[in-house]
């Protein structure tokens, strides 16, 4: 295909996906499930992403449920056919210089009373604890789980209705769920497992890909899911400004019981470590500065089964010419938060909403890149906010993390919350106001002044309201089954009703 052909008014008829691993199978499953059968899909599976897939982390946001369903991965299959576990979020243990511990749980909007947000009432009466009012955080602490009620008649009276959940996963096992969704629709995708020999470029577009067996494949649109190397996109867009370089190691330990429905992240002198309960095992992940690799790997515990390094970066554009980069092909984020998985889902939702009608992709490309830049910039703010604290170790990892320039957008968020408790929000942020409220208070940030509208209520009224809310949450959590029991009963129910 020539560059002029890339600008052809002819309809898009063929999409070639190149890559492998988690992003590759998520992409192929999403395109195959949601695009018309008239659009052919070829998947050139070049593999080689096992190590870089570790940088997607081990926890999804609640958005994964709807995304997976649209891609053909229903929750019953996820529960029965993988070791994926339910998750209330992440427990950050002795963060912020070892002084702060909190559960960054998933939550629906907090109560708004008389036009005033919950955290403003907390500030008004001098309460600095948020977790007792968060049912997901308290359930995580107890190791309990149940699906939040979504029936409006039941949800209105149930504190659990304000909770939400994601999934704890192993990237390789999670990818197999999407692979199964593709293979369950035989003939929809042509899969070619081969190495990539070269990429043929014509001016500002990809003309074809040459495989190791000599075949040359061409398409109307190319989707790069090859990981940080960006084997297609790198020919059209440079890597962009490089950030920190970090290492990562992972191993698994057998577990007789599934464990708590929460990922635990603990800071160390060389970086941080996470323990992720899955069904039948616990995944341990250690992140470190390459300068401290030996110390990080030694402290990891069991010998890592996978390890890799990556430079945190973001390409200026994720769509260039007739090529779109998904996930690590366009950017790499540190897996400290659920942001890596949130952004992969957003990448694919964005691509599906902007699939070109013809080879003239200018409008779609411009809109895609605009949203991509907003998403990646806003997602990075959340992780950056976790390093905006004092008392961190004076070691290579922590010096590099805290030494990165603080974006003006984050400085504004921090200033407005610390002075007035105001939650500054930007368009289409992946993290919601509830996420930021939990993070700010978890990190020990306290507004010096509160919303004066909260003063309309008498302190005794506010204290009584908060006491009732705390009691309601505690009572609700006390009735929940432990996660092991709930999972076992759910599996038995699903097996009885499996078609």
Tab-separated table of N, CA and C in Angstrom, residues 339-398:
chain	number	residue	atom	x	y	z
A	339	UNK	N	-3.751	2.651	36.751
A	339	UNK	CA	-3.733	3.457	35.529
A	339	UNK	C	-3.321	2.695	34.276
A	340	UNK	N	-2.296	1.819	34.304
A	340	UNK	CA	-1.922	1.140	33.058
A	340	UNK	C	-3.067	0.376	32.411
A	341	UNK	N	-3.839	-0.342	33.218
A	341	UNK	CA	-4.965	-1.093	32.642
A	341	UNK	C	-6.122	-0.171	32.270
A	342	UNK	N	-6.335	0.857	33.051
A	342	UNK	CA	-7.391	1.812	32.727
A	342	UNK	C	-7.128	2.432	31.351
A	343	UNK	N	-5.856	2.743	31.079
A	343	UNK	CA	-5.542	3.410	29.821
A	343	UNK	C	-5.606	2.464	28.629
A	344	UNK	N	-5.245	1.192	28.808
A	344	UNK	CA	-5.399	0.244	27.699
A	344	UNK	C	-6.867	0.137	27.303
A	345	UNK	N	-7.731	0.036	28.288
A	345	UNK	CA	-9.166	-0.015	27.994
A	345	UNK	C	-9.612	1.256	27.278
A	346	UNK	N	-9.128	2.388	27.741
A	346	UNK	CA	-9.494	3.657	27.098
A	346	UNK	C	-8.941	3.734	25.680
A	347	UNK	N	-7.730	3.226	25.482
A	347	UNK	CA	-7.160	3.206	24.132
A	347	UNK	C	-8.110	2.494	23.174
A	348	UNK	N	-8.578	1.332	23.592
A	348	UNK	CA	-9.397	0.518	22.692
A	348	UNK	C	-10.801	1.085	22.535
A	349	UNK	N	-11.368	1.614	23.600
A	349	UNK	CA	-12.667	2.285	23.470
A	349	UNK	C	-12.557	3.475	22.517
A	350	UNK	N	-11.465	4.206	22.636
A	350	UNK	CA	-11.236	5.370	21.781
A	350	UNK	C	-11.061	4.947	20.327
A	351	UNK	N	-10.290	3.884	20.109
A	351	UNK	CA	-10.071	3.399	18.746
A	351	UNK	C	-11.371	2.927	18.115
A	352	UNK	N	-12.160	2.183	18.872
A	352	UNK	CA	-13.421	1.671	18.329
A	352	UNK	C	-14.381	2.802	17.980
A	353	UNK	N	-14.348	3.864	18.763
A	353	UNK	CA	-15.252	4.987	18.475
A	353	UNK	C	-14.778	5.820	17.294
A	354	UNK	N	-13.506	5.614	16.889
A	354	UNK	CA	-12.931	6.433	15.816
A	354	UNK	C	-12.393	5.599	14.659
A	355	UNK	N	-12.850	4.354	14.533
A	355	UNK	CA	-12.428	3.534	13.390
A	355	UNK	C	-12.766	4.290	12.107
A	356	UNK	N	-11.780	4.521	11.262
A	356	UNK	CA	-12.045	5.335	10.058
A	356	UNK	C	-13.020	4.644	9.110
A	357	UNK	N	-13.812	5.444	8.435
A	357	UNK	CA	-14.677	4.904	7.388
A	357	UNK	C	-13.894	4.675	6.100
A	358	UNK	N	-12.883	5.513	5.912
A	358	UNK	CA	-12.055	5.406	4.704
A	358	UNK	C	-10.594	5.590	5.088
A	359	UNK	N	-9.724	5.506	4.084
A	359	UNK	CA	-8.309	5.717	4.316
A	359	UNK	C	-7.952	7.147	4.656
A	360	UNK	N	-8.876	8.066	4.509
A	360	UNK	CA	-8.636	9.463	4.892
A	360	UNK	C	-8.883	9.597	6.389
A	361	UNK	N	-7.821	9.477	7.167
A	361	UNK	CA	-7.939	9.333	8.621
A	361	UNK	C	-7.597	10.599	9.385
A	362	UNK	N	-7.518	11.711	8.726
A	362	UNK	CA	-7.023	12.923	9.364
A	362	UNK	C	-7.838	13.329	10.579
A	363	UNK	N	-9.144	13.363	10.438
A	363	UNK	CA	-10.014	13.805	11.535
A	363	UNK	C	-9.933	12.828	12.696
A	364	UNK	N	-10.028	11.538	12.383
A	364	UNK	CA	-9.989	10.525	13.434
A	364	UNK	C	-8.648	10.539	14.160
A	365	UNK	N	-7.582	10.669	13.402
A	365	UNK	CA	-6.243	10.675	13.982
A	365	UNK	C	-6.056	11.862	14.918
A	366	UNK	N	-6.510	13.025	14.497
A	366	UNK	CA	-6.367	14.228	15.325
A	366	UNK	C	-7.151	14.090	16.635
A	367	UNK	N	-8.375	13.595	16.551
A	367	UNK	CA	-9.203	13.445	17.752
A	367	UNK	C	-8.628	12.376	18.680
A	368	UNK	N	-8.176	11.278	18.104
A	368	UNK	CA	-7.596	10.208	18.913
A	368	UNK	C	-6.391	10.728	19.694
A	369	UNK	N	-5.499	11.418	19.031
A	369	UNK	CA	-4.291	11.906	19.690
A	369	UNK	C	-4.598	12.945	20.754
A	370	UNK	N	-5.611	13.759	20.517
A	370	UNK	CA	-5.994	14.753	21.517
A	370	UNK	C	-6.467	14.063	22.793
A	371	UNK	N	-7.331	13.066	22.656
A	371	UNK	CA	-7.830	12.345	23.839
A	371	UNK	C	-6.716	11.528	24.493
A	372	UNK	N	-5.863	10.955	23.674
A	372	UNK	CA	-4.738	10.170	24.190
A	372	UNK	C	-3.835	11.029	25.068
A	373	UNK	N	-3.526	12.227	24.614
A	373	UNK	CA	-2.661	13.101	25.388
A	373	UNK	C	-3.315	13.498	26.710
A	374	UNK	N	-4.607	13.783	26.692
A	374	UNK	CA	-5.311	14.117	27.927
A	374	UNK	C	-5.305	12.941	28.894
A	375	UNK	N	-5.603	11.751	28.382
A	375	UNK	CA	-5.676	10.571	29.246
A	375	UNK	C	-4.341	10.268	29.904
A	376	UNK	N	-3.282	10.238	29.124
A	376	UNK	CA	-1.985	9.873	29.687
A	376	UNK	C	-1.465	10.945	30.643
A	377	UNK	N	-1.688	12.210	30.320
A	377	UNK	CA	-1.244	13.284	31.208
A	377	UNK	C	-2.015	13.242	32.528
A	378	UNK	N	-3.321	13.061	32.464
A	378	UNK	CA	-4.133	13.045	33.679
A	378	UNK	C	-3.862	11.811	34.526
A	379	UNK	N	-3.643	10.659	33.884
A	379	UNK	CA	-3.342	9.447	34.642
A	379	UNK	C	-2.021	9.577	35.383
A	380	UNK	N	-1.054	10.222	34.748
A	380	UNK	CA	0.254	10.395	35.377
A	380	UNK	C	0.179	11.280	36.618
A	381	UNK	N	-0.800	12.189	36.682
A	381	UNK	CA	-0.923	13.073	37.836
A	381	UNK	C	-1.148	12.285	39.113
A	382	UNK	N	-1.961	11.233	39.014
A	382	UNK	CA	-2.333	10.474	40.206
A	382	UNK	C	-1.103	9.795	40.806
A	383	UNK	N	-0.308	9.150	39.960
A	383	UNK	CA	0.903	8.497	40.458
A	383	UNK	C	1.895	9.530	40.991
A	384	UNK	N	2.010	10.647	40.291
A	384	UNK	CA	2.929	11.699	40.729
A	384	UNK	C	2.537	12.229	42.105
A	385	UNK	N	1.236	12.288	42.377
A	385	UNK	CA	0.760	12.793	43.665
A	385	UNK	C	1.189	11.893	44.813
A	386	UNK	N	1.465	10.632	44.521
A	386	UNK	CA	1.865	9.707	45.571
A	386	UNK	C	3.300	9.955	46.036
A	387	UNK	N	4.060	10.693	45.254
A	387	UNK	CA	5.427	11.003	45.640
A	387	UNK	C	5.553	12.424	46.193
A	388	UNK	N	4.451	13.153	46.257
A	388	UNK	CA	4.458	14.527	46.762
A	388	UNK	C	4.356	14.502	48.280
A	389	UNK	N	5.420	14.073	48.910
A	389	UNK	CA	5.443	13.938	50.364
A	389	UNK	C	6.881	14.024	50.846
A	390	UNK	N	7.050	14.140	52.152
A	390	UNK	CA	8.386	14.232	52.740
A	390	UNK	C	8.781	12.908	53.394
A	391	UNK	N	10.038	12.795	53.754
A	391	UNK	CA	10.506	11.645	54.510
A	391	UNK	C	10.763	10.398	53.703
A	392	UNK	N	10.895	10.528	52.377
A	392	UNK	CA	11.146	9.361	51.556
A	392	UNK	C	12.616	8.957	51.645
A	393	UNK	N	12.930	7.679	51.441
A	393	UNK	CA	14.328	7.234	51.531
A	393	UNK	C	15.227	7.946	50.527
A	394	UNK	N	16.471	8.149	50.920
A	394	UNK	CA	17.442	8.795	50.036
A	394	UNK	C	18.194	7.713	49.257
A	395	UNK	N	17.465	7.067	48.346
A	395	UNK	CA	18.021	5.995	47.526
A	395	UNK	C	17.672	6.274	46.064
A	396	UNK	N	18.320	5.589	45.113
A	396	UNK	CA	18.123	5.929	43.695
A	396	UNK	C	16.669	5.957	43.245
A	397	UNK	N	15.867	4.957	43.632
A	397	UNK	CA	14.478	4.927	43.175
A	397	UNK	C	13.712	6.153	43.662
A	398	UNK	N	13.799	6.415	44.963
A	398	UNK	CA	12.996	7.486	45.539
A	398	UNK	C	13.510	8.863	45.127
